[in-house]
Short mmCIF file of C-alpha atoms and ligand atoms in Angstrom, two decimals:
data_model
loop_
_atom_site.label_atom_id
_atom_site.label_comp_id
_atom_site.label_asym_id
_atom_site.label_seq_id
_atom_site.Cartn_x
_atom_site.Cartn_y
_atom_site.Cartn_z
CA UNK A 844 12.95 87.63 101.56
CA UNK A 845 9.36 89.16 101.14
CA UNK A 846 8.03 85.02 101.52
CA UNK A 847 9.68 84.85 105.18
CA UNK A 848 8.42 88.41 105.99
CA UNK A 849 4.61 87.22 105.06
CA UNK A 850 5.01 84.29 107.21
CA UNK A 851 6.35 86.22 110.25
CA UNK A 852 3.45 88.71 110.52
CA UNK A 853 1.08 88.06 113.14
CA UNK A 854 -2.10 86.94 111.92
CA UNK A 855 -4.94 89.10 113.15
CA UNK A 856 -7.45 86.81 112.27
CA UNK A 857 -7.85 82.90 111.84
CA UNK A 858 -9.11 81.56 109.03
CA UNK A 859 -11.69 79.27 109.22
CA UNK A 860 -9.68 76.51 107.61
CA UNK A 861 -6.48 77.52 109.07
CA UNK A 862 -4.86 74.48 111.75
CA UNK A 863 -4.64 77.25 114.25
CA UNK A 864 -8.38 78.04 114.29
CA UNK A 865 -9.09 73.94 114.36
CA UNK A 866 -6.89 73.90 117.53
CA UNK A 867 -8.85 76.77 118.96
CA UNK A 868 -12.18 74.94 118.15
CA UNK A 869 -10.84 71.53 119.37
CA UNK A 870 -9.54 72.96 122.40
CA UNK A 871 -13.22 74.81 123.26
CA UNK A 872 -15.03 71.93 122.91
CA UNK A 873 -12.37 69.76 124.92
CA UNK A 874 -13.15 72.21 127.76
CA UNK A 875 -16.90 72.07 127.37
CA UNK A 876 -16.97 68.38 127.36
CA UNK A 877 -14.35 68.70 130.51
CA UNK A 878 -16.91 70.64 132.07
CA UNK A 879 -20.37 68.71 131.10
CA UNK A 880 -18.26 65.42 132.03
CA UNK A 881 -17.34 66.95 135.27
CA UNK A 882 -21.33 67.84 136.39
CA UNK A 883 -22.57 64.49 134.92
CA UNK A 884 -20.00 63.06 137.89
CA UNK A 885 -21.63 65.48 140.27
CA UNK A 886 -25.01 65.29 139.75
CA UNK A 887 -27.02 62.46 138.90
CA UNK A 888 -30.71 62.19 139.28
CA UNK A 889 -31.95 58.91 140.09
CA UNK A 890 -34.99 57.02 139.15
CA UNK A 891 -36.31 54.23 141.01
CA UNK A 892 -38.46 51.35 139.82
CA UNK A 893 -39.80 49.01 141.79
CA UNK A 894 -40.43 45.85 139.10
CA UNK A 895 -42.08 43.50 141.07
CA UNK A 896 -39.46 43.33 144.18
CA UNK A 897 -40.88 42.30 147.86
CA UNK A 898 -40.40 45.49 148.82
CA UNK A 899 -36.65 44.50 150.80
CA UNK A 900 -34.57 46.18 148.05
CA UNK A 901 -37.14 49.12 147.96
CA UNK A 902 -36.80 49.92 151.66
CA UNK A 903 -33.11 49.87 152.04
CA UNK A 904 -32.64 52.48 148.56
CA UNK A 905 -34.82 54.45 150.25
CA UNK A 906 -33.01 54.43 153.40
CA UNK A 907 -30.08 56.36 151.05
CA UNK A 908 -32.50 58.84 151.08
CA UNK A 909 -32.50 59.76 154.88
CA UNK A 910 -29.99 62.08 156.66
CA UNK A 911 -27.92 59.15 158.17
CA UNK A 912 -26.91 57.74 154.53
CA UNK A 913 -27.63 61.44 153.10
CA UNK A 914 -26.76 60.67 149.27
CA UNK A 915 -27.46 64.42 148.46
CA UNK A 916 -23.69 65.54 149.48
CA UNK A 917 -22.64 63.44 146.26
CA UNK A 918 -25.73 65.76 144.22
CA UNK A 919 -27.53 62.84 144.35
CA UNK A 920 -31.16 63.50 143.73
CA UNK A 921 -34.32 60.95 143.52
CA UNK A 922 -36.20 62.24 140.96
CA UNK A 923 -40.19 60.57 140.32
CA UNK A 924 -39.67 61.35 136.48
CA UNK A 925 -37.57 59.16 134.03
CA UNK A 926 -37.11 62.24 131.54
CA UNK A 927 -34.98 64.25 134.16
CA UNK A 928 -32.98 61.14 135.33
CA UNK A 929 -29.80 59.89 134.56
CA UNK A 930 -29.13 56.47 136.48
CA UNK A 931 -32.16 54.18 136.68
CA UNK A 932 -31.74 51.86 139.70
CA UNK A 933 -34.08 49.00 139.39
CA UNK A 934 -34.90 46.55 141.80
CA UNK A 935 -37.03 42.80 142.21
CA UNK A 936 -37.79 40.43 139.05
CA UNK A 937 -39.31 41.10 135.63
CA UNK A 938 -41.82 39.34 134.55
CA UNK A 939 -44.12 39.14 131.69
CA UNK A 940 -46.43 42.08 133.09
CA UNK A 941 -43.93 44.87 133.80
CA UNK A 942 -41.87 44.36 131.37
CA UNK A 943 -43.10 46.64 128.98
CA UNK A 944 -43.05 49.26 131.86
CA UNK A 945 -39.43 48.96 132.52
CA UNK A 946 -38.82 49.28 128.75
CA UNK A 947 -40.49 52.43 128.47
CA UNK A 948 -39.03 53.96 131.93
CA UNK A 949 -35.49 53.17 130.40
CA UNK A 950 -36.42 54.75 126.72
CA UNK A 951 -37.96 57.60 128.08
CA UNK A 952 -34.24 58.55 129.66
CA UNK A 953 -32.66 60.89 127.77
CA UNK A 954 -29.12 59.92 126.60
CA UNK A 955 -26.69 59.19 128.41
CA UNK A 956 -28.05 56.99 130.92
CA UNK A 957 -27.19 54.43 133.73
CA UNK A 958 -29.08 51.36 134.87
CA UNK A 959 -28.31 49.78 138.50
CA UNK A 960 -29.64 46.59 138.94
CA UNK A 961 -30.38 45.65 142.53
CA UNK A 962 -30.75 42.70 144.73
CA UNK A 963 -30.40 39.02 143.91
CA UNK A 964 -34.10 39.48 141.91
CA UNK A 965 -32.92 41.95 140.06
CA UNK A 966 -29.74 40.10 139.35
CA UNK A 967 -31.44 36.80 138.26
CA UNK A 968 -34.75 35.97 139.04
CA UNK A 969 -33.38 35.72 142.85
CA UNK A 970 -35.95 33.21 144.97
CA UNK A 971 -38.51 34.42 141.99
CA UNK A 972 -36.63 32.49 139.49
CA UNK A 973 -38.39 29.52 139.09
CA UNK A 974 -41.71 30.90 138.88
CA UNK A 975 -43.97 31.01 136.14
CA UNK A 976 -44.51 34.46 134.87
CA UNK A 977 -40.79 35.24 135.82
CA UNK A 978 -38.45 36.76 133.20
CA UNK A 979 -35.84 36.79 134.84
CA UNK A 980 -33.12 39.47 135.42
CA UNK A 981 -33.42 42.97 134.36
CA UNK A 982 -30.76 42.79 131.64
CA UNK A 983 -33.05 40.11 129.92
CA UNK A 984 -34.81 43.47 128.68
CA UNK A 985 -32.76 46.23 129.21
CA UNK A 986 -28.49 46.91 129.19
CA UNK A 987 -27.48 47.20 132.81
CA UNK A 988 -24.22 48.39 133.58
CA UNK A 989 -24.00 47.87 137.32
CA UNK A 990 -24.78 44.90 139.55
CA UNK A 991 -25.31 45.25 143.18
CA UNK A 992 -25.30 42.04 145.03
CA UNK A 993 -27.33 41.27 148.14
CA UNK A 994 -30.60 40.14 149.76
CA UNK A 995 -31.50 42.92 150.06
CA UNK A 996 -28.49 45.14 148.80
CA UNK A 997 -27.47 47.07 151.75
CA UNK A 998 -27.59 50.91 151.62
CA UNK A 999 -23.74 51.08 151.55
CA UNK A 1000 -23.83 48.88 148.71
CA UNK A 1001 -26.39 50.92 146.74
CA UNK A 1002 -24.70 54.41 147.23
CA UNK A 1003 -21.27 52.46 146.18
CA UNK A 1004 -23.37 50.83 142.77
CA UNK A 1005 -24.07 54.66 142.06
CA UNK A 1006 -20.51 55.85 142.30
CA UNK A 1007 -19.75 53.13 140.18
CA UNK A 1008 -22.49 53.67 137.43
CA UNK A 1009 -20.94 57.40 137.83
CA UNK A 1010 -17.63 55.68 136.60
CA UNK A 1011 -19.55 54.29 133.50
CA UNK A 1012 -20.75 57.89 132.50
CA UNK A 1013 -16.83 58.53 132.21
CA UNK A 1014 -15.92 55.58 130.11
CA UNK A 1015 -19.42 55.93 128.13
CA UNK A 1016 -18.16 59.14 127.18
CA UNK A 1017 -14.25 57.90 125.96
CA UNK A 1018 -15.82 54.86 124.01
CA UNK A 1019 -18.21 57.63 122.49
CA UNK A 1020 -15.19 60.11 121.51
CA UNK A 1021 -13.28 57.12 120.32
CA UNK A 1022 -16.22 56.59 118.18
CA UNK A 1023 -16.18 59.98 116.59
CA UNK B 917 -21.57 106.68 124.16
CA UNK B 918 -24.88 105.62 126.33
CA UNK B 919 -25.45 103.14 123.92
CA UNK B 920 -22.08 101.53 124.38
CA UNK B 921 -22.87 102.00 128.66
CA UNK B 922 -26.39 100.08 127.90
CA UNK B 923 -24.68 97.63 126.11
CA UNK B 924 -22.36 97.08 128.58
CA UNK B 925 -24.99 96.73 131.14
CA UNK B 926 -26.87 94.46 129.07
CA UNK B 927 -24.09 91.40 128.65
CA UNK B 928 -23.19 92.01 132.82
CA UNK B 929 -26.89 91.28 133.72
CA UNK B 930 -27.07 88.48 131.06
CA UNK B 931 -23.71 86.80 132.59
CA UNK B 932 -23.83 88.18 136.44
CA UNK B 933 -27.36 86.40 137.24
CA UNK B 934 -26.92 83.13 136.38
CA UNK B 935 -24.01 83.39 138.14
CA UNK B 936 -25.46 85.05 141.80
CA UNK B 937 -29.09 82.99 141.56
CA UNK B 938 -26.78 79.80 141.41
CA UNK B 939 -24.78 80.71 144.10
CA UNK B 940 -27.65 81.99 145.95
CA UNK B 941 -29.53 78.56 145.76
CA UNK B 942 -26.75 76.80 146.31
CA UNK B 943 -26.40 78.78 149.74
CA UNK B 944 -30.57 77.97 150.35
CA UNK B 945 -29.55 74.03 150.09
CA UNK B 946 -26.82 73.87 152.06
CA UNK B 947 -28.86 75.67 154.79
CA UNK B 948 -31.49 73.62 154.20
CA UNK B 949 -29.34 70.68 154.35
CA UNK B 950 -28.17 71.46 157.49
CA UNK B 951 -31.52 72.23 159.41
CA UNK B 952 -32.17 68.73 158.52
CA UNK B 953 -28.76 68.13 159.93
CA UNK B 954 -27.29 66.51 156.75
CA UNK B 955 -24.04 67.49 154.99
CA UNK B 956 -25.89 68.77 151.97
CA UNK B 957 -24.46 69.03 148.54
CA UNK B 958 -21.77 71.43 147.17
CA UNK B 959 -22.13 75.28 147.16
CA UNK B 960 -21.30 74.84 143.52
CA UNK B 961 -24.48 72.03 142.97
CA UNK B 962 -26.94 73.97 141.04
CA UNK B 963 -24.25 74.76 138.19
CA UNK B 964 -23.49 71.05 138.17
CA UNK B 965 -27.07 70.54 137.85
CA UNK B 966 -27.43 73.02 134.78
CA UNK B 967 -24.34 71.75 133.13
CA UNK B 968 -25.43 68.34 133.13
CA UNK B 969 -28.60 68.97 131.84
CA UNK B 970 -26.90 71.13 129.34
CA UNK B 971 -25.17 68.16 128.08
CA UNK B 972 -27.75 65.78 127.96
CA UNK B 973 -29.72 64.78 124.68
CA UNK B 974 -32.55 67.19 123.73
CA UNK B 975 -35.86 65.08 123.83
CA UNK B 976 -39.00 67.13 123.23
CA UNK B 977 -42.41 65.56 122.20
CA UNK B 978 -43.67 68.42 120.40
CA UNK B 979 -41.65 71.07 118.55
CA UNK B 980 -44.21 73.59 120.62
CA UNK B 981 -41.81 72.91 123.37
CA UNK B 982 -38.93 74.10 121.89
CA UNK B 983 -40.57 77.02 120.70
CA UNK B 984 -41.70 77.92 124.29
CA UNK B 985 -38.76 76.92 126.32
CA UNK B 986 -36.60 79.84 124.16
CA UNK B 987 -39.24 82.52 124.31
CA UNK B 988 -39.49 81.61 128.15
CA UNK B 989 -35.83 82.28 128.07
CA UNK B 990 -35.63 84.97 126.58
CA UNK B 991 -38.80 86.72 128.25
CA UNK B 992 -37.27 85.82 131.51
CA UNK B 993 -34.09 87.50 130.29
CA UNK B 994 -35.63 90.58 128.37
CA UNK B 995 -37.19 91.45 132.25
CA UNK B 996 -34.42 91.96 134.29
CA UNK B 997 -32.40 93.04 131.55
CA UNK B 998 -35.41 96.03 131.46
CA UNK B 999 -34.99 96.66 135.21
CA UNK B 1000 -31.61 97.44 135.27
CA UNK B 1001 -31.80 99.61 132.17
CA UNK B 1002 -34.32 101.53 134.91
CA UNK B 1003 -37.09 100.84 132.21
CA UNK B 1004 -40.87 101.19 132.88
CA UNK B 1005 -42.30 98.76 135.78
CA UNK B 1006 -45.29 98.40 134.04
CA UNK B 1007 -43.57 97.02 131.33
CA UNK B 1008 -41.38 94.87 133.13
CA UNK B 1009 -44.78 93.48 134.53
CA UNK B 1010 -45.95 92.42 131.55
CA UNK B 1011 -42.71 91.21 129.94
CA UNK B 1012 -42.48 88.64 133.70
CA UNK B 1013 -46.18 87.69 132.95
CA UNK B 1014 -45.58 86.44 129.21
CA UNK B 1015 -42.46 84.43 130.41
CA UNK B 1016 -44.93 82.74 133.05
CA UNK B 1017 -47.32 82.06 130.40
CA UNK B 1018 -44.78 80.83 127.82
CA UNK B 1019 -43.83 77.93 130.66
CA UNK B 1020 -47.37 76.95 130.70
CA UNK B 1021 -48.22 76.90 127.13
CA UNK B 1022 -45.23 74.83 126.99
CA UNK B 1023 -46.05 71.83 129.24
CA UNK B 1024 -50.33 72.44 127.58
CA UNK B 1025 -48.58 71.09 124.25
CA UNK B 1026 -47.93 67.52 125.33
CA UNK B 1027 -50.80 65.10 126.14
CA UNK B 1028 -49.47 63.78 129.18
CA UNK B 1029 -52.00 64.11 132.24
CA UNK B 1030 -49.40 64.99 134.26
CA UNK B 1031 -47.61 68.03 132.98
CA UNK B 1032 -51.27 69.32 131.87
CA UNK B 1033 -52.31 69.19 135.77
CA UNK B 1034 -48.93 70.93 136.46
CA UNK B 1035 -49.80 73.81 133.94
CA UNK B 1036 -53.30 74.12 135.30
CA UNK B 1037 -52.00 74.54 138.94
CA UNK B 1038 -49.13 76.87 137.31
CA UNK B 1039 -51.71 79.05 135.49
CA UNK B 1040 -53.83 79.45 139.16
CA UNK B 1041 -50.32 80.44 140.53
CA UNK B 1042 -49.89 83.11 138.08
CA UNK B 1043 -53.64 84.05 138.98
CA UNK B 1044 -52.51 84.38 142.44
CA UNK B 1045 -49.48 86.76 142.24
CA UNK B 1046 -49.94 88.96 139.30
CA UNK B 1047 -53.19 90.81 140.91
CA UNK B 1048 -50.36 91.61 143.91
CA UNK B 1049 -47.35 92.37 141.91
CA UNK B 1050 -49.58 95.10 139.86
CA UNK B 1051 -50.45 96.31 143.42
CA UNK B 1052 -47.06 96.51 144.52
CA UNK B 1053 -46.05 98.21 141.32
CA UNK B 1054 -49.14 100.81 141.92
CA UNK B 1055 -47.79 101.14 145.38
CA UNK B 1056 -44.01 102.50 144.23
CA UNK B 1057 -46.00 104.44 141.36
CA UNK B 1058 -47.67 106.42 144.68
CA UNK B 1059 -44.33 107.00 146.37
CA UNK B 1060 -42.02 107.70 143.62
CA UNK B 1061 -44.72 109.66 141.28
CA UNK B 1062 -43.61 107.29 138.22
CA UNK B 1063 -43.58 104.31 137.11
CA UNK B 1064 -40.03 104.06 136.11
CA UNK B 1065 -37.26 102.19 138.16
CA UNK B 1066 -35.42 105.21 137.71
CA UNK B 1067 -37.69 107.12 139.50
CA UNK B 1068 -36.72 104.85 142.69
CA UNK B 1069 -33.30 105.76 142.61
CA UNK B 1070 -34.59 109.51 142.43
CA UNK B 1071 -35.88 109.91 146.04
CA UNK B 1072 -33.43 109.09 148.67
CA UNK B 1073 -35.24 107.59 151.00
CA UNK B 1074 -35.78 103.81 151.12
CA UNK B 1075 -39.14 102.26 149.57
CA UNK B 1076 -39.73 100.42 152.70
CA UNK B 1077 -40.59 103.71 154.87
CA UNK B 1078 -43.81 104.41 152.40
CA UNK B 1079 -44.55 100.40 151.40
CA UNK B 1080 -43.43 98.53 155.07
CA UNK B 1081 -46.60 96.20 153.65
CA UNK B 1082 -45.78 96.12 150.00
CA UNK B 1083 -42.57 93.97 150.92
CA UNK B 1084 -44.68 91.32 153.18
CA UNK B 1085 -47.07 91.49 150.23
CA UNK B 1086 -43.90 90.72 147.91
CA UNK B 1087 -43.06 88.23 150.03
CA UNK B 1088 -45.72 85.89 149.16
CA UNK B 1089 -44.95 86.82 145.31
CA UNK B 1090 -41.35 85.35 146.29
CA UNK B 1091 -42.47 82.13 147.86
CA UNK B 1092 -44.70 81.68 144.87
CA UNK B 1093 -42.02 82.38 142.17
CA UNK B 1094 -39.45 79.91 144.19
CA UNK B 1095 -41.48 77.28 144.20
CA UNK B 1096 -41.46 76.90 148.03
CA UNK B 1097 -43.46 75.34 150.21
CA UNK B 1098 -46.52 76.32 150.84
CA UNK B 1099 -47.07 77.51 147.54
CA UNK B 1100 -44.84 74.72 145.69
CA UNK B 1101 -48.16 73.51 143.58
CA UNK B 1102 -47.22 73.49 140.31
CA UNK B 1103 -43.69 71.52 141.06
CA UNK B 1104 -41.53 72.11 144.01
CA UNK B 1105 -37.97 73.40 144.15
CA UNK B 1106 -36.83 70.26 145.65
CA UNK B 1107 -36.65 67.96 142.32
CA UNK B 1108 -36.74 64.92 145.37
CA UNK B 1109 -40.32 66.06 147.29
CA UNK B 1110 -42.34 65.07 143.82
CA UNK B 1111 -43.75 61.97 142.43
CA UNK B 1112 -43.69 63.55 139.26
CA UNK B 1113 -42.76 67.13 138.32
CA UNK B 1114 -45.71 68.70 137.77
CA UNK B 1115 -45.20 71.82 134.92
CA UNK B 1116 -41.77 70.15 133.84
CA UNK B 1117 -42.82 66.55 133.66
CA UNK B 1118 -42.70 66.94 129.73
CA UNK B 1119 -39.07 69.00 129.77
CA UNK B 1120 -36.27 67.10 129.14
CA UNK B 1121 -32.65 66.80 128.90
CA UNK B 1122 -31.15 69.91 127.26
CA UNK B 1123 -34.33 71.58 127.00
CA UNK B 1124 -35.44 71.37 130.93
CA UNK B 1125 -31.82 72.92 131.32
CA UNK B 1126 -33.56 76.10 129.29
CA UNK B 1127 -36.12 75.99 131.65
CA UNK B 1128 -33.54 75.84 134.80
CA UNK B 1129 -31.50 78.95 133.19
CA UNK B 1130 -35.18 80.60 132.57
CA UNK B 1131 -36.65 80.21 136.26
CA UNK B 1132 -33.08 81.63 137.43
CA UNK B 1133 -33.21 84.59 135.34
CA UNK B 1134 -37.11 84.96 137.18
CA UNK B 1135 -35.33 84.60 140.69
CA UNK B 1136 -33.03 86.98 139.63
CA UNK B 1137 -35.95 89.60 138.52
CA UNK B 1138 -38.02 88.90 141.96
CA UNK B 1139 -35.25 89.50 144.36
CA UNK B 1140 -33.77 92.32 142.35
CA UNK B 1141 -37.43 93.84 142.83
CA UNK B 1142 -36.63 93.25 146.71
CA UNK B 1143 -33.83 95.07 146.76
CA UNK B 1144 -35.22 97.90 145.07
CA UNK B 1145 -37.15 98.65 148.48
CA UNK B 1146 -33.82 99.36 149.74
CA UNK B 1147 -32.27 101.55 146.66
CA UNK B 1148 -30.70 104.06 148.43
CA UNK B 1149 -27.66 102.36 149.98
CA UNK B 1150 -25.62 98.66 148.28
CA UNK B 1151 -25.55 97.43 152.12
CA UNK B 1152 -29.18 97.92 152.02
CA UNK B 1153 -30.51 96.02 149.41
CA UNK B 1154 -28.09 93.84 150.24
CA UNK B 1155 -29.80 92.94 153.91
CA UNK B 1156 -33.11 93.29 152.35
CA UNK B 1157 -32.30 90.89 150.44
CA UNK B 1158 -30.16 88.54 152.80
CA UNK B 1159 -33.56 88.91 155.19
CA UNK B 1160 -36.05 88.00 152.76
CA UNK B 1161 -34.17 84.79 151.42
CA UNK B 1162 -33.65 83.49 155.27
CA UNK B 1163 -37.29 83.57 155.64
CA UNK B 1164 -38.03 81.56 152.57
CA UNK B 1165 -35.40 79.24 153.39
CA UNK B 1166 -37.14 79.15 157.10
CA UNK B 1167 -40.47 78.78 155.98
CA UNK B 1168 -40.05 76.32 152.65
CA UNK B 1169 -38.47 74.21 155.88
CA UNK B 1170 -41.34 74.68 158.77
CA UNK B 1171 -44.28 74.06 156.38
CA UNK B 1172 -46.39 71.65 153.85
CA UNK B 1173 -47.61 72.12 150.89
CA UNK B 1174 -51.39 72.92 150.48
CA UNK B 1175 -53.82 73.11 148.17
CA UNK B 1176 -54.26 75.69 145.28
CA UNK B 1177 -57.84 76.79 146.92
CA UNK B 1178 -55.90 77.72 150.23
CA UNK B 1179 -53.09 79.20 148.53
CA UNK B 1180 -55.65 81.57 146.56
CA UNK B 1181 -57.86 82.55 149.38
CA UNK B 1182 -55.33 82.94 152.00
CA UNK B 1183 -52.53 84.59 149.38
CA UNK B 1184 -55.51 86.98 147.81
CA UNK B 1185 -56.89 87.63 151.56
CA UNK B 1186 -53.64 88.63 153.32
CA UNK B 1187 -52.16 89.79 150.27
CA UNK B 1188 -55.15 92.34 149.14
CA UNK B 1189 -55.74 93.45 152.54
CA UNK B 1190 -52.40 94.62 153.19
CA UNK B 1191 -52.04 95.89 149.99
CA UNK B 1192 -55.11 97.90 150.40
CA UNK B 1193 -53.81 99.27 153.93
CA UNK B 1194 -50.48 100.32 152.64
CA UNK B 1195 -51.77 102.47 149.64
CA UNK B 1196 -54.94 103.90 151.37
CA UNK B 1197 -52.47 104.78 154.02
CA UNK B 1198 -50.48 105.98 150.87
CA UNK B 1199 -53.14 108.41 149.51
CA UNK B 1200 -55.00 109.62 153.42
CA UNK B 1201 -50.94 110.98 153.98
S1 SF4 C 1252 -33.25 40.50 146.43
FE1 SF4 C 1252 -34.22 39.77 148.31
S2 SF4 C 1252 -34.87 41.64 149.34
FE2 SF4 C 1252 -34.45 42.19 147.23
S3 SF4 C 1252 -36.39 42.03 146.19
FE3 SF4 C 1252 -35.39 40.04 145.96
S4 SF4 C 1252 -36.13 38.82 147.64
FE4 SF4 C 1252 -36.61 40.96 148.14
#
């Protein structure tokens, strides 16, 4: 009798190592993550970095940039400054030279990060392949996780890349929950 | 009883101006979206921005940083947290000025060329507004016999009658402490208009989010300090406020940025001078 009255009267407080107070934990941090996961989605800073490209793949990011294309409705932002930046689009070869550079651009990005490869040079080598002090592509030297095709990539294609890499921020973060 | 009222006042300033500064810059890029007649991002972008930063790994390259970031924070905080309490001006002064410094002791403890350029052009910005936000103070001191924000809401009859210069004057402090163009010379506003980011090259990740909630709290504190120039009526301080935000918004759009040395002579000349007019004015009444 007295056992099932215990057990019936509301608990004022949770105990730290009660299931009830785990829930309430869990659940918090479920909703911050929700919430963090969301932003990442709606705003991500770009970097662009130019590794050795003939300029093509250069002008037609760029042209995301300008009110026709206007990639800031997505809370797209180009940002000069790998430590703010989230997706790294790189376009053009790698070779021996800026290597090193593109190394440190994509380790100076805080975690968690994006790399968009552009343009058949940034893809392979492109029409730079063959050449001497050529590399290659960029994931020779760094993880990429999106490919946009293209000589140069259009605009359209760019901006869709983005969304994409956006995409990879999502399952980035499920593989890295998984992981827990 | 106060003390629970204080208290009370305390956690709805803390929660309340995060809250209208995001909304309010949200508001400022939409319109400036749309003079450049783009779509522009959400209304809700700047809290994206801050909660993505929030959840991004904390890089710092000296523990300094850290150290600075929070005391900016808190500084920043502390200030308008004062104001609304009706606390000293004076005091509130100071309190603004430390959180300014803390930013640029901050980006002085990394190496990098950059963000030690930014904190140089930061410090001359500080040089440039403080002189005029002591005058401005001085200037309510002569009008409301005290230098406590109370005393504002004592006379009824709107700052702006005595100080019609004080507010151009606090203008300029404004443009200054939203990083706008002209006076964007430390970093600008608009993350996109940099090569690098001047001051808050070195702040990353988490820790630049500190910074973000920081420099909110300090819009929060300048264009509460607007609306004090309106005290007497909500409606008031409300168009005060709506006014002076349009004209940023209008001016970060119709100009450049210039150099430090014109933003000190031209700030200190038309700043000083009508300064000077308003509170010899002031005293000859
Ligand atoms: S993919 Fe074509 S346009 Fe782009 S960098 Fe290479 S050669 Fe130039």
């Amino acid at each position: 009798m007295d056992e099932t009255v215990k057990n019936t009267k509301p608990q004022k407080r949770l105990k730290p190592s009660s299931d009830a107070f785990k829930q309430v934990r869990e659940a918090k941090i479920g909703l911050i993550r929700k919430l963090i996961a969301k932003a990442r989605i709606k705003s991500p800073w770009l970097l662009h970095f130019d590794c050795g490209s003939c300029n093509g793949c250069d002008i037609e990011t760029l042209a995301c940039l300008t009110p026709v294309y206007d990639i800031e409705r997505f809370g797209i932002i180009n940002v000069g400054n790998p430590k703010h930046a989230d997706i790294l689009l790189v376009t053009g070869t790698v070779n021996h030279r800026n290597k090193k550079v593109l190394k440190k651009l994509y380790d100076q990005m805080p975690d968690p990060k994006v790399v968009v490869a552009i343009g058949a040079c940034a893809l392979s080598g492109g029409i730079f392949r063959e050449c001497d002090n050529v590399v290659g592509g960029v994931d020779r030297v760094i993880p990429v996780d999106v490919f946009v095709p293209g000589c140069p990539g259009k605009p359209e294609a760019i901006i869709d890349g983005v969304i994409l890499g956006l995409q990879k921020f999502v399952q980035k973060q499920k593989g890295a929950k998984d992981g827990d | 009883m106060m003390l629970l009222y204080n208290i009370l006042i305390i956690i709805a300033v803390l929660l309340l101006t995060p809250i209208a500064v995001g909304l309010i810059l949200g508001i400022d890029r939409k319109i400036t979206a749309k003079c450049q007649s783009r779509k522009g991002p959400p209304l809700l972008q700047p809290f994206f921005d801050l909660f993505k930063l929030f959840g991004k790994e904390h890089v710092i390259t000296n523990r300094w940083q850290y150290f600075c970031t929070y005391i900016y924070l808190v500084s920043a905080q502390l200030a308008i947290v004062l104001l609304f309490l009706g606390a000293d001006l004076l005091l509130i002064f100071f309190v603004q000025a430390s959180c300014a410094v803390f930013l640029v002791i901050g980006a002085m403890a990394v190496p990098s060329p950059y963000s030690q350029i930014g904190a140089h052009r930061e410090l001359l910005q500080v040089l440039t507004y403080e002189p005029l936000l002591i005058l401005i103070i001085i200037g309510i001191y002569m009008t409301t016999g005290s230098f406590m924000v109370d005393a504002v809401f004592a006379v009824n009859r709107p700052l702006l009658y005595d100080l019609p210069l004080m507010i151009v004057v606090l203008g300029y402090v404004l443009t200054i402490k939203l990083r706008k163009s002209p006076f964007d010379i430390a970093s600008s506003h608009h993350a996109h208009q940099e090569i690098v980011r001047g001051v808050h090259t070195e702040f990353a990740g988490g820790n630049f989010g500190i910074v973000e909630l920081a420099h909110w709290y300090e819009i929060g504190l300048a264009l509460c300090l607007c609306m004090l120039f309106w005290a007497t009526s909500i409606w008031g301080a409300l168009a005060v406020l709506a006014i002076a935000f349009f004209l940023e918004i209008l001016v970060d759009n119709i100009s450049a940025r210039m150099t430090w040395s014109w933003m000190l002579f031209h700030v200190w000349l038309v700043g000083f001078t009508l300064a000077a007019i308003n509170l010899i004015w002031l005293y000859m009444r």
